[in-house]
Coordinates of C-alpha atoms and ligand atoms in Angstrom, one line a residue:
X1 CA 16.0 -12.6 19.2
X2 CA 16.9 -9.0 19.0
X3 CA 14.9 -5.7 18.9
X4 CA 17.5 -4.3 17.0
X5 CA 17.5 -2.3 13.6
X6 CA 20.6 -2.5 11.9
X7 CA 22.7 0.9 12.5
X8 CA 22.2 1.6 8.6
X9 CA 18.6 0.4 9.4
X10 CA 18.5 3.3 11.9
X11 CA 20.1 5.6 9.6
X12 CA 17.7 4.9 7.0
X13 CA 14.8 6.0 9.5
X14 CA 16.3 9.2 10.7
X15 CA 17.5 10.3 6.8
X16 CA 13.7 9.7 6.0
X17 CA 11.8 10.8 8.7
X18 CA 13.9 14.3 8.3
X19 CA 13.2 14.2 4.5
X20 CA 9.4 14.1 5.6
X21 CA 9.6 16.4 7.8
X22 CA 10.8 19.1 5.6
X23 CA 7.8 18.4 3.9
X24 CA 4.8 17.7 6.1
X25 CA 1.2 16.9 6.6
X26 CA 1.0 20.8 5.7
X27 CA 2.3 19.8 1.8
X28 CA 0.6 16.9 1.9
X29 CA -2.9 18.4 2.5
X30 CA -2.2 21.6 0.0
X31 CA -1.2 19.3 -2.4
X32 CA -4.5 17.0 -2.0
X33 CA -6.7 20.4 -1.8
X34 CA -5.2 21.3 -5.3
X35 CA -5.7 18.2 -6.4
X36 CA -1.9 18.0 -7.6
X37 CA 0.5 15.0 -7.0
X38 CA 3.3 15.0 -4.0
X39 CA 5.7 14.9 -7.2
X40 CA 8.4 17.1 -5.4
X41 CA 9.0 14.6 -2.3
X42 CA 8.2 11.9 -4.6
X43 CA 11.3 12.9 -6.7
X44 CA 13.4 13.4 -3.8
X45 CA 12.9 10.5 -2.0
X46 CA 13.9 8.7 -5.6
X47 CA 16.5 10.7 -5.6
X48 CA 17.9 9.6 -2.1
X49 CA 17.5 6.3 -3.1
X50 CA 14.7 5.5 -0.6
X51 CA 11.8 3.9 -3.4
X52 CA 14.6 1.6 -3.9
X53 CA 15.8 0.7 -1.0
X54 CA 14.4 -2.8 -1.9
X55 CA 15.6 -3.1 -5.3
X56 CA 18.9 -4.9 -6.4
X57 CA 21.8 -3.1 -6.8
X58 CA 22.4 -4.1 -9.9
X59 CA 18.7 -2.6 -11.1
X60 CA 20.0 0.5 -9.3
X61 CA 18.2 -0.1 -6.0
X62 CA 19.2 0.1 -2.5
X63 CA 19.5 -4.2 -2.3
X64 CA 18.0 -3.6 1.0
X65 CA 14.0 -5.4 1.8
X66 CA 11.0 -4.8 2.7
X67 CA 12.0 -4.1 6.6
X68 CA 13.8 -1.0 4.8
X69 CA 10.9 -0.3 2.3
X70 CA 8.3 -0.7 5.8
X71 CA 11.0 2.1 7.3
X72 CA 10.4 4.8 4.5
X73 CA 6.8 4.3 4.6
X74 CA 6.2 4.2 8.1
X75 CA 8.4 7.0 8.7
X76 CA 6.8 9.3 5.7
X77 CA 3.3 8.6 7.2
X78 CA 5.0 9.8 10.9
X79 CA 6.0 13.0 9.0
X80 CA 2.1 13.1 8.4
X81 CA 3.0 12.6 4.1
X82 CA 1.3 8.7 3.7
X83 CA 2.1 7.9 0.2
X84 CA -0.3 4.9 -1.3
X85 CA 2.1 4.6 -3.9
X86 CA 4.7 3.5 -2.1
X87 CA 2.8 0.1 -1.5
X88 CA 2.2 0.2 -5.0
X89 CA 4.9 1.0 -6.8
X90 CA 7.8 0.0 -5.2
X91 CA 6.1 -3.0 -2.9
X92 CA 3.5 -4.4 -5.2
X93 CA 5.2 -3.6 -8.7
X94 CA 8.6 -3.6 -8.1
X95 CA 8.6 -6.8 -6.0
X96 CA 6.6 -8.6 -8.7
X97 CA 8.9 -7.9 -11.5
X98 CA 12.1 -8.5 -9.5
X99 CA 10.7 -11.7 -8.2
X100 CA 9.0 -13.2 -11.5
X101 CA 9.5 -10.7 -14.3
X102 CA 12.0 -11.9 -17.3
X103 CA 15.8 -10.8 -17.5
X104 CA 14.2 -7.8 -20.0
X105 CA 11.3 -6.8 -17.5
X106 CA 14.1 -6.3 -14.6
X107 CA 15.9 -4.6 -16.5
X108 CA 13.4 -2.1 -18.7
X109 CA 11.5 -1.4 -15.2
X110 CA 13.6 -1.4 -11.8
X111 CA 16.2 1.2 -12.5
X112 CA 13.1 4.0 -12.9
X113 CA 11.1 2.2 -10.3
X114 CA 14.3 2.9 -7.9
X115 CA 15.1 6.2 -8.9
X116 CA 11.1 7.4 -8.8
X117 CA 11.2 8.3 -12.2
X118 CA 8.8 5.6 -13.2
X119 CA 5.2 4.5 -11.6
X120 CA 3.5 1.1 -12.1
X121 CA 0.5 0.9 -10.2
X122 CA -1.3 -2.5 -10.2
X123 CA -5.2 -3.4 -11.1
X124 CA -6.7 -6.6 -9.5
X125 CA -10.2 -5.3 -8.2
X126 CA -13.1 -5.3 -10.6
X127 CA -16.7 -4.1 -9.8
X128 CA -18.8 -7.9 -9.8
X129 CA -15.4 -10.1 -8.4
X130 CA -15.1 -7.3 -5.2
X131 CA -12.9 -9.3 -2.8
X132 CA -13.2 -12.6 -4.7
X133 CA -10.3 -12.6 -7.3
X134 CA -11.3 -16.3 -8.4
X135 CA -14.4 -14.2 -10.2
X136 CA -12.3 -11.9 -12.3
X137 CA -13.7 -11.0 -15.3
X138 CA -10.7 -9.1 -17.0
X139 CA -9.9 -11.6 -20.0
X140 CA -6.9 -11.5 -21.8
X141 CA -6.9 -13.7 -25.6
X142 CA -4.1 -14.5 -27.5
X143 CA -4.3 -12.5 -31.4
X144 CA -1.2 -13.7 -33.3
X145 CA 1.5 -13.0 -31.1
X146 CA 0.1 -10.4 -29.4
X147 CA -2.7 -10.2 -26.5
X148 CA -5.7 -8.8 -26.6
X149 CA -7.4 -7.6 -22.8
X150 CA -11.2 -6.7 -22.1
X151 CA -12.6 -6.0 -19.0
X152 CA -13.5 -3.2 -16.1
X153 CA -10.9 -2.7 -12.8
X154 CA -11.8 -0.2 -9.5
X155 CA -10.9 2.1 -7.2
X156 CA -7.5 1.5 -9.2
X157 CA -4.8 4.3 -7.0
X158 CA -2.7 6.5 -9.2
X159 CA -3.3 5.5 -12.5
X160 CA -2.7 9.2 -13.9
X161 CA 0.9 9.0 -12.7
X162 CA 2.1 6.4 -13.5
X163 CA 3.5 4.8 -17.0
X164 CA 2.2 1.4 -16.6
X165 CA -0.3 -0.6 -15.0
X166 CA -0.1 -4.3 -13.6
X167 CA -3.3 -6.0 -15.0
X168 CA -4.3 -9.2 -13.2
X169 CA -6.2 -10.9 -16.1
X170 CA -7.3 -14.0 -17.1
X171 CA -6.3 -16.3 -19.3
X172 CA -7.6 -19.7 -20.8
X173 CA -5.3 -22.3 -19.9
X174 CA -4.7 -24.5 -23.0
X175 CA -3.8 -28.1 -21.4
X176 CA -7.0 -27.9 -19.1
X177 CA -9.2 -25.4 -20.4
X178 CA -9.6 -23.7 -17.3
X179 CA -9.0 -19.8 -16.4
X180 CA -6.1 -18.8 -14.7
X181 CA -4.6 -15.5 -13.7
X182 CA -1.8 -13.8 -15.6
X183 CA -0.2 -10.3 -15.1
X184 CA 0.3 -7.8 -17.6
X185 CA 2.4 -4.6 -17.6
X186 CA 0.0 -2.5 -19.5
X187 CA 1.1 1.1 -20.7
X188 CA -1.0 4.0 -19.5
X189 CA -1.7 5.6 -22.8
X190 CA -2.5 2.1 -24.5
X191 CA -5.3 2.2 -27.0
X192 CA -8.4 0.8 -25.4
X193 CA -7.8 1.6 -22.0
X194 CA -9.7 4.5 -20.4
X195 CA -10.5 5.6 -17.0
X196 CA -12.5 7.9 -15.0
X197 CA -11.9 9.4 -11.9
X198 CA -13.7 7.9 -8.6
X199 CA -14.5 11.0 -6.5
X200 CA -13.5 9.6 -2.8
X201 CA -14.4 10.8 0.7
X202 CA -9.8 10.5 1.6
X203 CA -8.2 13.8 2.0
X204 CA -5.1 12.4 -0.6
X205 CA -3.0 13.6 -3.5
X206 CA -3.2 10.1 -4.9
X207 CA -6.3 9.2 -7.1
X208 CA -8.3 6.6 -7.6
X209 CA -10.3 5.1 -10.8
X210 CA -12.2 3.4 -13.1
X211 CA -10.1 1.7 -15.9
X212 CA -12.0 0.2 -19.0
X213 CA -10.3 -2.1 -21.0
X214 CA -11.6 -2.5 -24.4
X215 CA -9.3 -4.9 -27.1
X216 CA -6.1 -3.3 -25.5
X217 CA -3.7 -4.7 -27.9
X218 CA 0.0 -5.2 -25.9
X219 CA 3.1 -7.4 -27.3
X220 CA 3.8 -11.2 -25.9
X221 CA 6.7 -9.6 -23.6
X222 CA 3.6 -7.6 -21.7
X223 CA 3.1 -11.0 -20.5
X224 CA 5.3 -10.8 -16.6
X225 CA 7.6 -13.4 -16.6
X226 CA 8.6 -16.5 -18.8
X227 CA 5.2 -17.8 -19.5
X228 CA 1.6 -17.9 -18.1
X229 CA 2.8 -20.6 -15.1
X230 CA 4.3 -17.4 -13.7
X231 CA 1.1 -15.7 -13.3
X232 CA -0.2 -17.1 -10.0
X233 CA 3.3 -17.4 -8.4
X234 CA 3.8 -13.5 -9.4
X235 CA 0.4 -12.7 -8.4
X236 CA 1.1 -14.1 -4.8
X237 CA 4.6 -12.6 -4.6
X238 CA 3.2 -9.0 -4.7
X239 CA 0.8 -10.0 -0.9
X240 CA 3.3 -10.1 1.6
X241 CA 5.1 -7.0 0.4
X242 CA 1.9 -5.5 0.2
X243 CA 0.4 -6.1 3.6
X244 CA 3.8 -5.0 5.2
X245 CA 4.0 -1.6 3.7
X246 CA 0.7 -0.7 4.1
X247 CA 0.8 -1.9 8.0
X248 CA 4.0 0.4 8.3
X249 CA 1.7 3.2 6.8
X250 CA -0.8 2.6 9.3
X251 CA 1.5 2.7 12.2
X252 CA 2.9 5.8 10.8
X253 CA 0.2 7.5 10.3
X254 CA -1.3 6.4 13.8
X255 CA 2.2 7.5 15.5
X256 CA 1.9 11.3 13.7
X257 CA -1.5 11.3 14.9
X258 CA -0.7 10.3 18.4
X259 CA 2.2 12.6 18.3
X260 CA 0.0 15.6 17.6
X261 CA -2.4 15.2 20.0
X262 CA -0.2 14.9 22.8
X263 CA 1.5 18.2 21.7
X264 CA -1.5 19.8 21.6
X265 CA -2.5 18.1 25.6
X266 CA 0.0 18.6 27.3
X267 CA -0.2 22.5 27.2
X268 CA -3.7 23.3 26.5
X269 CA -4.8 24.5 29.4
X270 CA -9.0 25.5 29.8
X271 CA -9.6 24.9 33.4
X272 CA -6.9 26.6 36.0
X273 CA -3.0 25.5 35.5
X274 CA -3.7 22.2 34.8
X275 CA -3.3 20.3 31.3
X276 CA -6.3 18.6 29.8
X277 CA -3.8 15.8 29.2
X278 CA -3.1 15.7 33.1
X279 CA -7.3 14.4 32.7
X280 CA -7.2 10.7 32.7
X281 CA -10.3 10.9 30.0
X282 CA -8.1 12.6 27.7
X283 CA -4.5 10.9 27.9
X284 CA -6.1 7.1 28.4
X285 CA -7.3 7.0 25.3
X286 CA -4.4 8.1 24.0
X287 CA -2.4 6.2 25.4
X288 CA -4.4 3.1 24.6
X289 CA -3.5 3.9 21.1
X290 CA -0.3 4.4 21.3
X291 CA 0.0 0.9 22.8
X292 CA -2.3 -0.6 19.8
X293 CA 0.4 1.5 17.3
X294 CA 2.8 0.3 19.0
X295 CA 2.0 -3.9 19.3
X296 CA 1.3 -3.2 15.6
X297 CA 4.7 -2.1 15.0
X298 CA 6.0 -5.0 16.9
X299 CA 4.1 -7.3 14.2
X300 CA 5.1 -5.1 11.1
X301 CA 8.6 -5.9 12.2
X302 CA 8.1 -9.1 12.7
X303 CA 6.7 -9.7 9.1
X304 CA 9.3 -8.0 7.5
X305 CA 12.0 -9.9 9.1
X306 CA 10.4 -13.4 7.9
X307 CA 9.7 -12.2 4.9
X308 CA 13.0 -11.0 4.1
X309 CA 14.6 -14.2 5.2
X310 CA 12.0 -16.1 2.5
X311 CA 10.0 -17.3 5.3
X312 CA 7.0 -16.4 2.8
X313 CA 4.3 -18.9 4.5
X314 CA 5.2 -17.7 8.0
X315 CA 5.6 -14.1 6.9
X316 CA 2.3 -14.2 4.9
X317 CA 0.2 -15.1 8.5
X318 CA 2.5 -12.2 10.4
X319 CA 2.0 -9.7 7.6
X320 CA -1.8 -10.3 7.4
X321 CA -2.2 -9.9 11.4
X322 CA 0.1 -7.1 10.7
X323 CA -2.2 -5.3 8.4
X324 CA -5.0 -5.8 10.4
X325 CA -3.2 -4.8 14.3
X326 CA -2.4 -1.4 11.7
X327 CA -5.1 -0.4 10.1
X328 CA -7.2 -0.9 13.1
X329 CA -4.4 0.9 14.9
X330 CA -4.2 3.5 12.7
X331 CA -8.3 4.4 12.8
X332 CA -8.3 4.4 16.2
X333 CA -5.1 6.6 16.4
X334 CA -6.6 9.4 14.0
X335 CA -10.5 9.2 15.8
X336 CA -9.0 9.3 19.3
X337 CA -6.4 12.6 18.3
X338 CA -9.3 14.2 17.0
X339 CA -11.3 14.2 20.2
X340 CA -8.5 14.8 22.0
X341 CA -8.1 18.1 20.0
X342 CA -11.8 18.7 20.6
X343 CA -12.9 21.5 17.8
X344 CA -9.5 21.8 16.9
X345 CA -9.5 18.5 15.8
X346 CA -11.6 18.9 13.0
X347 CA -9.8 21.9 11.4
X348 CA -7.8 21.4 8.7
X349 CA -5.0 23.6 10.5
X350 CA -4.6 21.2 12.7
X351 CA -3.5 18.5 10.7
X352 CA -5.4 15.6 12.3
X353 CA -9.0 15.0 10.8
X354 CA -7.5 15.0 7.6
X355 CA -6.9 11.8 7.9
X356 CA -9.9 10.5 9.0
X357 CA -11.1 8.7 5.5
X358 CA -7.1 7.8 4.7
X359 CA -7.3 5.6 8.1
X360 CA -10.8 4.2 7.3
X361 CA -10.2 3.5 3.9
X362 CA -7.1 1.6 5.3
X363 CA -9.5 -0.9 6.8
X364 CA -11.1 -1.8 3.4
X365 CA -7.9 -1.7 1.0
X366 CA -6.1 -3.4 -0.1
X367 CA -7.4 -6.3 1.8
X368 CA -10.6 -5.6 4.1
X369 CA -10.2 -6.6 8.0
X370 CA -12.7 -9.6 7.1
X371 CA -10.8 -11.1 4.8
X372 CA -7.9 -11.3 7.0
X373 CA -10.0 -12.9 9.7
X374 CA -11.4 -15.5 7.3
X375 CA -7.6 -16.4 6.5
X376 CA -6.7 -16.2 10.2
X377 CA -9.7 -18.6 11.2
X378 CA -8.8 -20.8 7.7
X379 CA -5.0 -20.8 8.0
X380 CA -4.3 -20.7 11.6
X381 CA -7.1 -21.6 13.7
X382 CA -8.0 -24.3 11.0
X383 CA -11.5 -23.3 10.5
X384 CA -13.9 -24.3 7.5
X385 CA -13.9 -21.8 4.6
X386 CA -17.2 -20.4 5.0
X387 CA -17.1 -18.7 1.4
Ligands
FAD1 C1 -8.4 4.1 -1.2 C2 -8.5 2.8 -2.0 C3 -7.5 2.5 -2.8 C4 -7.5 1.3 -3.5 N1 -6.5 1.0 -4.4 C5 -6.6 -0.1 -5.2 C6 -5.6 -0.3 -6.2 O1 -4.6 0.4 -6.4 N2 -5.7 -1.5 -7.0 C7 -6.7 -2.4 -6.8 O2 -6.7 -3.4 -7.5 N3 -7.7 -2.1 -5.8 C8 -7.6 -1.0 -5.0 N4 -8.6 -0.8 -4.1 C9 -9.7 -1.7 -3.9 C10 -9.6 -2.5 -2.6 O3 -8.6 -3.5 -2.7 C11 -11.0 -3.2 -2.4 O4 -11.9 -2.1 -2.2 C12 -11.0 -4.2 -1.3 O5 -10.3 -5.3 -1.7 C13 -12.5 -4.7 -1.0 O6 -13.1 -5.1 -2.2 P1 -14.6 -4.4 -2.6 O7 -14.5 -3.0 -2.4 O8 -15.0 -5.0 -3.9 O9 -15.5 -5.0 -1.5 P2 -16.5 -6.3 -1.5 O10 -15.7 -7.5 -1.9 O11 -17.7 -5.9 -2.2 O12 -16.8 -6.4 0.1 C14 -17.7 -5.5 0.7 C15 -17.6 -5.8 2.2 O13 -18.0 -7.2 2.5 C16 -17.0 -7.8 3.1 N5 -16.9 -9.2 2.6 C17 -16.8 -9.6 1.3 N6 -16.7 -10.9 1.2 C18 -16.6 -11.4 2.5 C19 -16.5 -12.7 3.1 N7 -16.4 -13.8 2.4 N8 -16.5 -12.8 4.4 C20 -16.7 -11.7 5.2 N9 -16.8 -10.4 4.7 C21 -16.8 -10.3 3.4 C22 -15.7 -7.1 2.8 O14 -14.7 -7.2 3.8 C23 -16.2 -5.6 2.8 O15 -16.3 -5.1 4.1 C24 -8.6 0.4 -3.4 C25 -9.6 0.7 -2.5 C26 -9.6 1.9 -1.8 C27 -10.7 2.2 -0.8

């Protein structure tokens, strides 16, 4: 057993973490306020190669995993930039398609997916199925050789930059008649699909929205992968990857938290000579935090390394508890910084309560903190499903 990031591992984290830093939870927030995109760091960081970093090399990707795709977004979120795309895009999207797309998919998709210049952001929640995807609505019909897609997805992030979007539907099976889940790489500007902007309580230069889908007409090779037995398979691929990242957002964004509260302790002084981080009220709780960040990280890296050895079972239990240590982490982090900067904490200058509804929100999405319980009482401690 080994601690141990590779050297290039460790390279990767200090290239990044220096790339966010040039940019900052200062660009982040202005960018949010003006309700524009992060497009200049997102370009850069395609650029560097770092939204690939988990890509094949032959796609144009880094040929790295998802322990190197947890690095860049741990480390962006530590430069206090947390990019929801990032689990997306290059987590969700890009894992899908490389795992289960055709030949043609790979190869129309990753290279822009690696170099940032595409964005496919992916649609599974609908209003009535919430966190029960067996109740999706979203049907898609075959129409000659084309397919035809109906239905109503949520809180769907970042739909107005990106050029596609992953569409878990439905599908009727034709051997047993039953429903059963396909994906579909849907373009943006498709006839038929609409959306409207959610107005969220998340300080965040990434949107979220309603998307209508009404007879959106898309050719058979919309269809992800060789036929609809992929669907499921695909659908599942996208979990692990997803848990991880956003886990390694968490902790990053619970690490810059932590980070700038003890800055602002250790030399604000407002009785005598004395810190009011030398107070025991003030730095325990910090410190707490940085131990829950910190056992978090410790089960982010964990995940990643099963994951990226195709330990998938093993790494789906690790990357669940890992998403849950984090985003509790994380909200726990951000709440405890901002009493510790006392009125300061809730300015915007300071950089900290900004993040307040980011870190709450990251207890809901993508997977809510019960849902990972019920499959930690189900799947480990081999309780009855209770839903
Ligand atoms: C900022 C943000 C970004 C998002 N981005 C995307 C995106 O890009 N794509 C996408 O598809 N979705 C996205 N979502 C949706 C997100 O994945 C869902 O909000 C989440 O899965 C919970 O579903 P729900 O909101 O329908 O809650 P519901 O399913 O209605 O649940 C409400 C509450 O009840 C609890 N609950 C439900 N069932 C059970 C049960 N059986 N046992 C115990 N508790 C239960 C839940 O944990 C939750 O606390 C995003 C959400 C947010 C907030």
């Amino acid at each position: 057993m080994t601690f141990d990031f590779t050297p290039e591992q460790d390279q990767l984290r200090d290239a990044v973490r220096a790339l966010g830093r040039r940019y900052g939870h200062g660009y982040f927030v202005e960018k949010a306020k003006a309700g524009e995109h992060t497009t200049e760091l997102w370009a850069e960081a395609g650029r560097l190669g770092y939204l690939g970093v988990n890509i094949p090399t032959e796609y144009g990707g880094g040929g790295g995993g998802i322990t190197e795709l947890a690095i860049v977004c741990e480390e962006l979120a530590a430069a206090g930039c947390p990019l929801l795309l990032l689990v997306v895009s290059p987590a969700i999207a890009a894992t899908v398609i490389n795992r289960h797309g055709t030949e043609e998919q790979r190869k129309r998709h990753l290279p822009g997916l690696a170099d940032g210049s595409q964005k496919i952001v992916f649609a599974i929640t609908e209003p009535e199925a919430g966190s029960n995807f067996h109740r999706l609505g979203t049907v898609a019909r075959r129409d000659g050789d084309d397919w035809l897609l109906n239905g109503r997805k949520c809180y769907i992030s970042g739909v107005d930059e990106a050029g596609h979007v992953l569409v878990v539907a439905r599908t009727e099976d034709s051997s047993t008649g039953k429903l059963k889940p396909a994906l579909f790489l849907v373009p943006t500007d498709a006839a038929g699909l609409t959306r409207s902007k959610l107005d969220m309580e998340i300080v965040s230069p990434e949107n979220q929205f309603l998307l209508y889908l009404d007879d959106v007409r898309v050719p058979a090779d919309a269809l992800v992968g060789e036929s609809l037995d992929a669907g499921l398979p695909a659908l599942f691929a996208g979990l692990n990857p997803e848990r991880i990242t956003v886990a390694a957002m968490g902790a990053g964004t619970g690490r810059y938290a932590i980070e700038r509260a003890s800055e602002y302790t250790a030399t604000r002084k407002v009785w005598g000579g004395r810190s009011i981080g030398s107070h025991q009220g003030v730095s325990h709780p910090l410190a707490h935090a940085a131990v829950q960040v910190e056992l978090a990280r410790l089960m982010i890296q964990k995940a990643a390394t099963l994951y990226d050895a195709g330990r998938d079972l093993e790494a789906g239990v690790a990357g669940n508890m890992a998403k849950y240590a984090a985003g509790e982490a994380a909200a726990l982090a951000v709440d405890t910084a901002v009493q510790a900067l006392g009125g300061a904490g809730m300015t915007t200058e300071y950089g900290v309560a900004t993040l307040l509804g980011a870190v709450r929100a990251g207890r809901i999405a993508p997977v809510s903190r019960e849902m990972i319980l019920n499959f930690v009482a189900q799947h480990v401690l081999g309780q009855e499903k209770s839903y």
